[in-house]
Tab-separated table of C-alpha atoms in Angstrom:
chain	number	residue	atom	x	y	z
A	230	UNK	CA	28.006	28.063	39.244
A	231	UNK	CA	26.166	24.745	39.673
A	232	UNK	CA	27.762	23.493	36.452
A	233	UNK	CA	31.226	24.421	37.738
A	234	UNK	CA	30.551	22.683	41.058
A	235	UNK	CA	29.566	19.540	39.149
A	236	UNK	CA	32.771	19.827	37.121
A	237	UNK	CA	34.930	19.864	40.260
A	238	UNK	CA	32.987	16.990	41.829
A	239	UNK	CA	33.406	14.899	38.679
A	240	UNK	CA	37.165	15.463	38.661
A	241	UNK	CA	37.531	14.628	42.346
A	242	UNK	CA	35.623	11.377	41.886
A	243	UNK	CA	38.021	10.250	39.143
A	244	UNK	CA	41.260	10.953	40.990
A	245	UNK	CA	43.048	8.740	43.466
A	246	UNK	CA	46.040	11.063	43.827
A	247	UNK	CA	45.710	14.522	45.313
A	248	UNK	CA	46.043	17.657	43.212
A	249	UNK	CA	48.609	20.364	43.786
A	250	UNK	CA	47.289	23.160	46.049
A	251	UNK	CA	47.820	25.726	43.278
A	252	UNK	CA	45.215	24.053	41.105
A	253	UNK	CA	42.886	23.303	44.009
A	254	UNK	CA	42.807	26.986	44.892
A	255	UNK	CA	42.319	28.104	41.291
A	256	UNK	CA	39.278	30.256	40.676
A	257	UNK	CA	39.823	30.182	36.930
A	258	UNK	CA	37.548	27.391	35.758
A	259	UNK	CA	39.344	27.326	32.428
A	260	UNK	CA	42.130	25.441	34.237
A	261	UNK	CA	39.663	22.967	35.683
A	262	UNK	CA	38.021	22.485	32.297
A	263	UNK	CA	41.343	21.535	30.708
A	264	UNK	CA	41.899	19.011	33.460
A	265	UNK	CA	38.360	17.690	32.917
A	266	UNK	CA	39.191	17.033	29.240
A	267	UNK	CA	42.501	15.461	30.324
A	268	UNK	CA	40.521	13.002	32.437
A	269	UNK	CA	38.123	12.182	29.603
A	270	UNK	CA	41.153	11.137	27.528
A	271	UNK	CA	42.443	9.017	30.423
A	272	UNK	CA	39.091	7.260	30.673
A	273	UNK	CA	38.953	6.693	26.909
A	274	UNK	CA	42.402	5.084	26.964
A	275	UNK	CA	41.483	2.833	29.881
A	276	UNK	CA	38.230	1.832	28.196
A	277	UNK	CA	40.292	0.738	25.211
A	278	UNK	CA	42.456	-1.454	27.421
A	279	UNK	CA	45.386	0.810	28.256
A	280	UNK	CA	47.328	0.851	31.487
A	281	UNK	CA	47.445	4.520	32.513
A	282	UNK	CA	49.638	5.894	35.277
A	283	UNK	CA	51.248	9.204	36.268
A	284	UNK	CA	54.860	10.359	36.093
A	285	UNK	CA	56.466	13.716	36.696
A	286	UNK	CA	59.208	15.491	34.761
A	287	UNK	CA	61.759	14.070	37.237
A	288	UNK	CA	60.689	10.494	36.285
A	289	UNK	CA	59.102	9.870	39.694
A	290	UNK	CA	55.748	8.371	40.609
A	291	UNK	CA	54.028	11.414	42.121
A	292	UNK	CA	51.767	11.282	45.147
A	293	UNK	CA	50.566	14.792	44.355
A	294	UNK	CA	49.657	15.727	40.780
A	295	UNK	CA	51.183	19.038	39.694
A	296	UNK	CA	49.859	20.616	36.492
A	297	UNK	CA	50.745	23.785	34.619
A	298	UNK	CA	48.416	26.745	34.907
A	299	UNK	CA	49.905	28.262	31.742
A	300	UNK	CA	51.554	26.696	28.701
A	301	UNK	CA	55.256	26.010	29.181
A	302	UNK	CA	58.139	23.785	28.164
A	303	UNK	CA	57.702	20.039	28.470
A	304	UNK	CA	61.225	19.858	29.956
A	305	UNK	CA	60.718	22.575	32.604
A	306	UNK	CA	62.174	21.417	35.931
A	307	UNK	CA	61.038	24.387	38.014
A	308	UNK	CA	58.222	22.224	39.421
A	309	UNK	CA	57.563	18.461	39.299
A	310	UNK	CA	55.002	18.797	36.515
A	311	UNK	CA	52.897	15.697	36.013
A	312	UNK	CA	51.783	13.854	32.907
A	313	UNK	CA	49.903	10.612	32.300
A	314	UNK	CA	51.506	7.666	30.515
A	315	UNK	CA	49.349	5.452	28.278
A	316	UNK	CA	50.566	1.905	27.648
A	317	UNK	CA	48.841	-0.525	25.315
A	318	UNK	CA	50.308	-4.018	25.174
A	319	UNK	CA	53.137	-4.236	22.625
A	320	UNK	CA	52.432	-0.715	21.298
A	321	UNK	CA	54.505	2.479	21.509
A	322	UNK	CA	53.626	4.266	24.764
A	323	UNK	CA	51.964	7.681	24.700
A	324	UNK	CA	51.815	10.592	27.149
A	325	UNK	CA	49.059	13.096	27.988
A	326	UNK	CA	50.176	16.621	28.876
A	327	UNK	CA	48.458	19.784	30.022
A	328	UNK	CA	49.694	23.147	28.760
A	329	UNK	CA	52.802	22.536	26.684
A	330	UNK	CA	54.316	24.489	23.828
A	331	UNK	CA	54.708	22.571	20.570
A	332	UNK	CA	56.368	23.222	17.215
A	333	UNK	CA	54.198	23.802	14.156
A	334	UNK	CA	55.247	23.046	10.591
A	335	UNK	CA	57.167	26.350	10.282
A	336	UNK	CA	58.915	25.796	13.646
A	337	UNK	CA	56.630	28.398	15.210
A	338	UNK	CA	55.691	27.655	18.823
A	339	UNK	CA	52.036	27.149	19.725
A	340	UNK	CA	50.363	26.755	23.110
A	341	UNK	CA	48.536	23.439	23.316
A	342	UNK	CA	45.935	23.103	26.085
A	343	UNK	CA	45.936	19.299	26.132
A	344	UNK	CA	47.998	17.016	23.939
A	345	UNK	CA	48.729	13.324	23.532
A	346	UNK	CA	52.120	12.539	22.043
A	347	UNK	CA	54.496	9.629	21.639
A	348	UNK	CA	56.533	8.942	24.778
A	349	UNK	CA	59.678	8.535	22.676
A	350	UNK	CA	59.227	12.121	21.457
A	351	UNK	CA	58.526	13.405	24.973
A	352	UNK	CA	61.642	11.652	26.337
A	353	UNK	CA	63.769	13.185	23.572
A	354	UNK	CA	62.340	16.641	24.324
A	355	UNK	CA	63.132	16.336	28.027
A	356	UNK	CA	66.668	15.116	27.297
A	357	UNK	CA	67.488	17.670	24.603
A	358	UNK	CA	65.424	20.558	26.011
A	359	UNK	CA	63.317	21.137	22.934
A	360	UNK	CA	59.612	21.393	22.159
A	361	UNK	CA	57.611	18.470	20.705
A	362	UNK	CA	57.174	18.342	16.944
A	363	UNK	CA	53.670	18.440	15.524
A	364	UNK	CA	54.472	15.342	13.478
A	365	UNK	CA	54.734	13.365	16.735
A	366	UNK	CA	51.527	14.698	18.293
A	367	UNK	CA	48.732	12.126	18.416
A	368	UNK	CA	45.982	14.472	19.651
A	369	UNK	CA	45.856	18.231	20.242
A	370	UNK	CA	42.857	19.746	22.033
A	371	UNK	CA	41.934	23.422	22.174
A	372	UNK	CA	39.819	23.891	25.337
A	373	UNK	CA	37.469	26.869	25.606
A	374	UNK	CA	35.612	27.465	28.877
A	375	UNK	CA	33.112	30.320	28.674
A	376	UNK	CA	30.191	31.482	30.807
A	377	UNK	CA	28.551	32.955	27.704
A	378	UNK	CA	28.019	31.982	24.078
A	379	UNK	CA	31.166	31.210	22.091
A	380	UNK	CA	32.517	33.943	19.858
A	381	UNK	CA	33.069	33.232	16.180
A	382	UNK	CA	36.666	34.441	16.313
A	383	UNK	CA	37.523	31.502	18.611
A	384	UNK	CA	36.579	29.096	15.831
A	385	UNK	CA	38.484	31.167	13.288
A	386	UNK	CA	41.585	31.077	15.493
A	387	UNK	CA	41.248	27.313	15.903
A	388	UNK	CA	41.012	26.793	12.136
A	389	UNK	CA	44.253	28.737	11.704
A	390	UNK	CA	45.845	26.851	14.622
A	391	UNK	CA	44.956	23.407	13.250
A	392	UNK	CA	45.987	24.346	9.706
A	393	UNK	CA	49.421	25.570	10.785
A	394	UNK	CA	50.032	22.833	13.319
A	395	UNK	CA	49.486	19.849	11.005
A	396	UNK	CA	49.663	17.277	13.805
A	397	UNK	CA	50.109	13.608	12.981
A	398	UNK	CA	46.689	12.813	14.453
A	399	UNK	CA	43.745	15.162	15.006
A	400	UNK	CA	43.052	18.588	16.489
A	401	UNK	CA	39.851	19.083	18.503
A	402	UNK	CA	37.970	22.217	19.483
A	403	UNK	CA	36.166	21.483	22.774
A	404	UNK	CA	34.026	23.843	24.847
A	405	UNK	CA	31.615	23.872	27.758
A	406	UNK	CA	29.586	26.508	25.901
A	407	UNK	CA	27.844	26.560	22.508
A	408	UNK	CA	27.215	28.672	19.424
A	409	UNK	CA	25.433	27.737	16.217
A	410	UNK	CA	27.661	29.998	14.043
A	411	UNK	CA	30.771	28.407	15.584
A	412	UNK	CA	29.412	24.900	14.996
A	413	UNK	CA	28.464	25.743	11.420
A	414	UNK	CA	31.903	27.169	10.637
A	415	UNK	CA	33.832	24.268	12.171
A	416	UNK	CA	31.606	21.679	10.502
A	417	UNK	CA	31.900	23.382	7.107
A	418	UNK	CA	35.706	23.401	7.445
A	419	UNK	CA	35.617	19.723	8.476
A	420	UNK	CA	37.212	20.324	11.849
A	421	UNK	CA	36.773	18.089	14.893
A	422	UNK	CA	34.651	19.823	17.525
A	423	UNK	CA	32.343	19.268	20.495
A	424	UNK	CA	30.505	21.802	22.626
A	425	UNK	CA	28.335	21.658	25.759
A	426	UNK	CA	30.946	19.369	27.337
A	427	UNK	CA	29.806	19.462	30.960
A	428	UNK	CA	29.035	16.575	33.362
A	429	UNK	CA	25.258	17.053	33.039
A	430	UNK	CA	25.381	16.610	29.231
A	431	UNK	CA	26.151	12.903	29.382
A	432	UNK	CA	25.528	12.218	25.706
A	433	UNK	CA	27.942	14.958	24.612
A	434	UNK	CA	30.640	13.836	27.047
A	435	UNK	CA	30.291	10.209	26.003
A	436	UNK	CA	30.416	11.123	22.318
A	437	UNK	CA	33.699	12.956	22.870
A	438	UNK	CA	35.106	10.098	24.950
A	439	UNK	CA	34.149	7.563	22.276
A	440	UNK	CA	35.832	9.782	19.662
A	441	UNK	CA	39.054	9.579	21.654
A	442	UNK	CA	38.522	5.873	22.254
A	443	UNK	CA	38.173	5.291	18.504
A	444	UNK	CA	41.455	7.129	17.977
A	445	UNK	CA	43.144	4.756	20.420
A	446	UNK	CA	41.524	1.746	18.704
A	447	UNK	CA	42.925	2.897	15.345
A	448	UNK	CA	46.298	3.582	16.971
A	449	UNK	CA	46.492	-0.020	18.206
A	450	UNK	CA	45.604	-1.351	14.769
A	451	UNK	CA	48.210	0.771	12.975
A	452	UNK	CA	51.088	0.432	15.438
């Protein structure tokens, strides 16, 4: 419980805007963990020189941040769902989203906990009411929040997920928990992964943030 309290305190310290009451009242720390990873990406982008700000699906500048509790359509207008916009000077803008459905290589829909995609793709999806294509996804993160040791089947599911998705960038398996068999399997299959991602494990959190920051550095060089 102390770890979860530290997680909430860390998130509150990073935010200037207020969160929607639905998320504030959430007792499911899996939702908070996804938002924690979202904020690590925001920090990585800012460290790399990006201007990061928030927009909602109605193209407004929100005073209250509204995030999905379950994966849904990026174009859903039922609530003013919020995303972050990443702008590097003279580079294509990107967006960070929580809980959106995306198309894999066989046009099968997958739930993506956190994703970074090209803003041009996101705009097209909102206009044409379609899901983002994996080929336009910059980062996809599978977030696993567990009070106990990770189960091996979670890693097996992630390997299948990342193989079928074939995103343009990288897929990451990120957890607050740990498991040597899970780490061994993911490492042997050359997947991107980090565990023990909690505020008290500063080295682990920084390593993940620097991974994301390196991705943004490479993005600037290529674009």
